[in-house]
Short mmCIF file of C-alpha atoms in Angstrom, two decimals:
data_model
loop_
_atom_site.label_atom_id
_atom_site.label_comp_id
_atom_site.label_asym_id
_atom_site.label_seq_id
_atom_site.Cartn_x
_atom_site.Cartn_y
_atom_site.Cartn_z
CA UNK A 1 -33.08 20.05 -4.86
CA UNK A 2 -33.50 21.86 -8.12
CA UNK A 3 -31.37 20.05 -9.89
CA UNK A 4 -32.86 16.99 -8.68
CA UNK A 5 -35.72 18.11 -10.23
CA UNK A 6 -34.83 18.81 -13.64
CA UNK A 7 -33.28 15.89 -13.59
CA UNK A 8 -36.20 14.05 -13.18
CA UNK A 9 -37.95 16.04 -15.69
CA UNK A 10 -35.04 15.33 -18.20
CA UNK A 11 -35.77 11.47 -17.49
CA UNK A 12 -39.09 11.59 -18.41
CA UNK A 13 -38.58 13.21 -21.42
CA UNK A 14 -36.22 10.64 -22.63
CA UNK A 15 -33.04 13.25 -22.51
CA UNK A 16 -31.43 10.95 -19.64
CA UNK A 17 -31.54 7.40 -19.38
CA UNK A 18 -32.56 5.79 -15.93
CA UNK A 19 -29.04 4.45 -15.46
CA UNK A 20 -27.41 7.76 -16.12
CA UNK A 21 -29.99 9.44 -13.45
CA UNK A 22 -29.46 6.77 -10.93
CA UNK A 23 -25.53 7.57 -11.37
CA UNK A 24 -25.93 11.12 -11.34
CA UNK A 25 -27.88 11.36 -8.05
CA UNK A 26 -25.16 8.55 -6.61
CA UNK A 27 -22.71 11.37 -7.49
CA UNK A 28 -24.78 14.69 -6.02
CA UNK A 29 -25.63 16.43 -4.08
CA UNK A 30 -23.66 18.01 -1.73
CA UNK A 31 -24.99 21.33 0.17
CA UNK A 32 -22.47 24.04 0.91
CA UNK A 33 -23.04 25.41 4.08
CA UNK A 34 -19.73 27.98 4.23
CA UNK A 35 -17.71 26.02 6.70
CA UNK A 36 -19.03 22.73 5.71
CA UNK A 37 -20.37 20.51 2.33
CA UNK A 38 -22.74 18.67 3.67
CA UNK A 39 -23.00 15.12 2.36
CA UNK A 40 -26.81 14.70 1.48
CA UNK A 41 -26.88 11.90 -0.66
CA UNK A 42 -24.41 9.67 1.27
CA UNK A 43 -27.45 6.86 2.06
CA UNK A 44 -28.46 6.90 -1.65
CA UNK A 45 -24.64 6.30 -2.43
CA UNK A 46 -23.24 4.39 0.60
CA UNK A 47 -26.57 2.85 2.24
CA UNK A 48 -25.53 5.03 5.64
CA UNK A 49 -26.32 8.42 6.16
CA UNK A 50 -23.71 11.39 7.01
CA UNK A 51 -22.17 11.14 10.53
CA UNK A 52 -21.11 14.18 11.95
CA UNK A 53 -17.12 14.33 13.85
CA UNK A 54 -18.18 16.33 16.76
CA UNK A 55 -13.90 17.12 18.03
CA UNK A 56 -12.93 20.37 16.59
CA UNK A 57 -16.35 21.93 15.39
CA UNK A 58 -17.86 24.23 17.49
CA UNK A 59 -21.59 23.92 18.70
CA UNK A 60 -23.29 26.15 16.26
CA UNK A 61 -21.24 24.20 13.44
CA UNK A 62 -22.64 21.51 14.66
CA UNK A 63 -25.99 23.10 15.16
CA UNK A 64 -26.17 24.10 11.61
CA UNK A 65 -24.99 20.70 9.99
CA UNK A 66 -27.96 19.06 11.98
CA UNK A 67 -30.46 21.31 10.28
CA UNK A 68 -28.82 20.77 7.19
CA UNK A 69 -29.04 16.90 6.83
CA UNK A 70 -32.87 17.04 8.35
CA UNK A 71 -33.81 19.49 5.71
CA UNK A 72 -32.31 16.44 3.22
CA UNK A 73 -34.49 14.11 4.95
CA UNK A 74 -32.08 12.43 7.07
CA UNK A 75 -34.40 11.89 10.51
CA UNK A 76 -31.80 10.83 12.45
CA UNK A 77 -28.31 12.28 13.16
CA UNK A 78 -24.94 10.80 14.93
CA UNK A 79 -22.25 13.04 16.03
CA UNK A 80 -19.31 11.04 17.69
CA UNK A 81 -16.60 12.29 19.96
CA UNK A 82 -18.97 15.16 21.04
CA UNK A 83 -17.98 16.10 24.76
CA UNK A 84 -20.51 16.92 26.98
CA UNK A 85 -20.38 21.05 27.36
CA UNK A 86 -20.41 21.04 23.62
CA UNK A 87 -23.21 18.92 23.93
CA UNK A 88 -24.83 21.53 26.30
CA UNK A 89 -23.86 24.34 23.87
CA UNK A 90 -25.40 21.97 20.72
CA UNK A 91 -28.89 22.02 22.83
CA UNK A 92 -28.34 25.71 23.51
CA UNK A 93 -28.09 26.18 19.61
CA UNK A 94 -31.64 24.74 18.87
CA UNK A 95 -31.01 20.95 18.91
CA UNK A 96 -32.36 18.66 20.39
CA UNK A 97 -29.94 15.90 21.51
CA UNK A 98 -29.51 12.82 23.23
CA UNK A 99 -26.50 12.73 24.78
CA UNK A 100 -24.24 9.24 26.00
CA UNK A 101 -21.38 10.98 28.11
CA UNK A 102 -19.74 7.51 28.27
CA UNK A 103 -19.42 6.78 24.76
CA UNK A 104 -19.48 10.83 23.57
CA UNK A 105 -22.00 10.22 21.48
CA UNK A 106 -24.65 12.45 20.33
CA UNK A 107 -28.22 11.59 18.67
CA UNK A 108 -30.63 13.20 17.13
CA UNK A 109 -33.98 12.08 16.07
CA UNK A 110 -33.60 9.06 18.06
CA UNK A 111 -32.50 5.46 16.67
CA UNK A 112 -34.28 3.90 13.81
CA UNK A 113 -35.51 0.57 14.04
CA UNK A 114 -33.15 -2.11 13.04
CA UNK A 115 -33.69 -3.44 9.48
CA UNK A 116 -31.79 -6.24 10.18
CA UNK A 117 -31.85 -9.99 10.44
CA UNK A 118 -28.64 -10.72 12.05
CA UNK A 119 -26.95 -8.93 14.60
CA UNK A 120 -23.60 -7.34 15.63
CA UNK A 121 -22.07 -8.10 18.55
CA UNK A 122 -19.84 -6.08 20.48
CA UNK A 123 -18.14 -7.50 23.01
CA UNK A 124 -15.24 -5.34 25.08
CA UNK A 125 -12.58 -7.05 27.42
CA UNK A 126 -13.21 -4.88 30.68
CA UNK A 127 -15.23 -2.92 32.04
CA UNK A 128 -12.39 0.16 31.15
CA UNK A 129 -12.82 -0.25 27.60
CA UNK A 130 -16.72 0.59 27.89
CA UNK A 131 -16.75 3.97 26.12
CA UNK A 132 -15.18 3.01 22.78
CA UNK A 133 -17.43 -0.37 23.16
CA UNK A 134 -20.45 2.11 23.29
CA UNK A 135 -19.29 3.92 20.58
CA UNK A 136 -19.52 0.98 18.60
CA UNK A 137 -22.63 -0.21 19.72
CA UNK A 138 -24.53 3.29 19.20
CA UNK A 139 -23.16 3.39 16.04
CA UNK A 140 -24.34 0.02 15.13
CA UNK A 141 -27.95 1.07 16.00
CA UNK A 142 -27.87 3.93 14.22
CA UNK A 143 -26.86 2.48 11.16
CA UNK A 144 -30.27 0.04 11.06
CA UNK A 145 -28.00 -3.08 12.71
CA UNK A 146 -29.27 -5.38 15.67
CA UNK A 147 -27.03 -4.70 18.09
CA UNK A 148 -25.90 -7.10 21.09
CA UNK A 149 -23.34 -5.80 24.06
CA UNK A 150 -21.42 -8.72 25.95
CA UNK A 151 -19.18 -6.51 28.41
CA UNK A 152 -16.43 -7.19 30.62
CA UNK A 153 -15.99 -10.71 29.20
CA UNK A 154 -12.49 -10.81 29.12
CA UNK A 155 -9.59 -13.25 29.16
CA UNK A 156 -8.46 -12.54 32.04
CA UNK A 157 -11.65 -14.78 33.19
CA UNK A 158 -12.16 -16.70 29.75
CA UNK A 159 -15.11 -18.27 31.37
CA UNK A 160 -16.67 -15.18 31.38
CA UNK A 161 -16.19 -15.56 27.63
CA UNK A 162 -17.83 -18.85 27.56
CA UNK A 163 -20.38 -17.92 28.91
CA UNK A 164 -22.07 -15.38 25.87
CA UNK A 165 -20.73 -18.64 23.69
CA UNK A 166 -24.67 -18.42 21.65
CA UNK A 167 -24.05 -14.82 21.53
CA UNK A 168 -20.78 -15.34 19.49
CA UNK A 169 -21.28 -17.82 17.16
CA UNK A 170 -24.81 -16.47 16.39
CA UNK A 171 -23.71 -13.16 15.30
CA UNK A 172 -23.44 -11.83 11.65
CA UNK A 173 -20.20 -9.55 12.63
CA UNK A 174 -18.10 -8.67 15.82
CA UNK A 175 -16.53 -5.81 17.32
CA UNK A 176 -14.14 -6.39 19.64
CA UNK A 177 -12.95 -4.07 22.26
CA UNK A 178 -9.41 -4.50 23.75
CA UNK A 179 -6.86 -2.46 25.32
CA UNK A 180 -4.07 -4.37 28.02
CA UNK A 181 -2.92 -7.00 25.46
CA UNK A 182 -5.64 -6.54 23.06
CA UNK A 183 -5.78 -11.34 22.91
CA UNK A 184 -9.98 -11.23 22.91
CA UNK A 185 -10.19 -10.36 19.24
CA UNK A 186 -7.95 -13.51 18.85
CA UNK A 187 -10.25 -15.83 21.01
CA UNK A 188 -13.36 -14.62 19.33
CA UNK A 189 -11.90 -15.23 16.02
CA UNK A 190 -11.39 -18.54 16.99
CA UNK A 191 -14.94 -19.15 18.15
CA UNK A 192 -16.91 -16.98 15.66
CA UNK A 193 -17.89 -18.12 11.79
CA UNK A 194 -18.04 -14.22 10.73
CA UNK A 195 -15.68 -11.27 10.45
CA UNK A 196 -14.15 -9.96 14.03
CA UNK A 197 -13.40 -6.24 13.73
CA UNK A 198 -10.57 -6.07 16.27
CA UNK A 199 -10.79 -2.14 18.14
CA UNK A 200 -7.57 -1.60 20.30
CA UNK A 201 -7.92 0.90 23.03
CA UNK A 202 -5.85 3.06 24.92
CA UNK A 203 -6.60 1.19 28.33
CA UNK A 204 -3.56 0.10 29.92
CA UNK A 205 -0.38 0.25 32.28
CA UNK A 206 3.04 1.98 30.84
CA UNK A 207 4.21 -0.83 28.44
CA UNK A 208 0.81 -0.91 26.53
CA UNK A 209 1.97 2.69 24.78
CA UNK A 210 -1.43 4.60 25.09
CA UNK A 211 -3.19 1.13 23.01
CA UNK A 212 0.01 0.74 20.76
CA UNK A 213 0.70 -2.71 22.53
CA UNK A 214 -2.99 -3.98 21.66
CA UNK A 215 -2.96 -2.62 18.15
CA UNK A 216 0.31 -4.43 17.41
CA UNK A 217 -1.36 -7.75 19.58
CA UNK A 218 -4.09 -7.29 17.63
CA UNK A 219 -2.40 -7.07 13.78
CA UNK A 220 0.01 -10.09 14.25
CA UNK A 221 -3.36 -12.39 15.71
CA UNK A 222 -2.95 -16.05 14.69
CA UNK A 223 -6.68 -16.29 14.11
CA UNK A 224 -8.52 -15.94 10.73
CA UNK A 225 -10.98 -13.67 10.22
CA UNK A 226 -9.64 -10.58 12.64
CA UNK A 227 -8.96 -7.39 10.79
CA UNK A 228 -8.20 -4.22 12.64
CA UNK A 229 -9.14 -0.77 12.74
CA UNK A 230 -7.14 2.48 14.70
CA UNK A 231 -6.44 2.62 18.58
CA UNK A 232 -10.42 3.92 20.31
CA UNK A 233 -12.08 3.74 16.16
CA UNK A 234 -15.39 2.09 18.01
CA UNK A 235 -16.84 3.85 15.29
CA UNK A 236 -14.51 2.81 12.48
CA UNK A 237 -15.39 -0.51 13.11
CA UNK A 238 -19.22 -0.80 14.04
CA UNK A 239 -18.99 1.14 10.56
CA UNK A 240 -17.57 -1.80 8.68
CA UNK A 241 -19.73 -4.36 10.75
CA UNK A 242 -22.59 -3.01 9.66
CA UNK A 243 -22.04 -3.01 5.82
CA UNK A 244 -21.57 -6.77 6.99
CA UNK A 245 -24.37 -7.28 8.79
CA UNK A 246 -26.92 -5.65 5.68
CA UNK A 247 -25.09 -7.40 3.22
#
């Protein structure tokens, strides 16, 4: 933070301009931890924090990032597809962690409060596509969003669908869950007024290709609005409904 520093010093003695400050700290810092540069200015640049991939880093890697974005200031932490001895291991190193098995999801410092007006929804197809749903709706939280879950509300029973009708045309963004077919992003894009974020998953019999056959479902939709992220990206796309949700 040193540099910060003098940089705020060099500011008020006229040597940098506010605009070139506010760039510079949009550009820096990073810490370098080793094994790791830790992003510490990704809210300042970004408007959401550093979120930590949890699959192939081991616990005390994990540990140490932790430390190293609450020493920033960063109060709360999200580390995705973290599975649950790692987890174990993670609390083992000093950290202290709640832990959704379902969703492999780890958080630390709890949620913040949502700083939003509108909401996200996300809505999966079956109960089967739960975990990536919870990704996505964890993720949503933890990025400041409101965050609604309408699960199991397939097609396959489209009155189930129906039935969260306020729910859907009420929210600011959606993230639908999918594998089989992947067709609710389609019929919520038909409902909603506001970007569907379509999230196909690998839920399926042989001929849906491990969530290929919902991704490609998915991309050719007939309905406006429906983009697409990668095969079980809950994250990927509570991510992007988010930025649309704070504007």
């Amino acid at each position: 933070m040193d540099s910060i520093h003098k940089l705020l010093q060099d500011v008020r003695a006229g040597a940098v301009s506010i605009d070139e400050a506010e760039c510079a700290l949009r550009q820096a810092p990073f810490q370098d931890i080793g094994f790791a540069n830790v992003d510490t200015h990704r809210q300042l640049r970004q408007g959401a924090t550093e979120v930590i991939y949890g699959e192939g880093k081991t616990a005390p890697q994990i540990a140490e990032i932790v430390r190293t974005l609450q020493s920033a200031g960063q109060p709360h932490v999200l580390i995705t597809r973290l599975d649950a001895d790692k987890a174990d291991a993670v609390v083992a190193n000093g950290i202290q962690l709640e832990y959704h098995s379902d969703a492999r999801v780890g958080i630390v410092g709890g949620r913040p409060e949502a700083s939003t007006e509108g909401y996200v929804l996300v809505a999966s197809a079956g109960t089967s596509d739960m975990p990536v749903a919870e990704e996505a709706a964890l993720t949503s939280e933890m990025l400041g969003c409101r965050t609604v879950r309408a699960y199991d509300v397939g097609v396959a029973g489209l009155h189930r669908t129906l039935a969260r009708l306020d729910d859907i045309m009420g929210a600011a963004a959606i993230v639908a869950v999918a594998g089989m077919e992947g067709a609710l992003a389609s019929v919520l894009g038909g409902m909603a007024n506001c970007p569907v974020i379509a999230v196909p998953t690998s839920v399926g019999y042989g001929a849906a290709f491990g969530g290929v056959a919902a991704l490609l479902s998915m991309l050719n939709s007939c309905a406006s609005g429906v983009t697409v992220v990668n095969i079980d990206n809950g994250f990927g796309a509570a991510y992007t409904a988010a930025m649309i949700c704070k504007g």
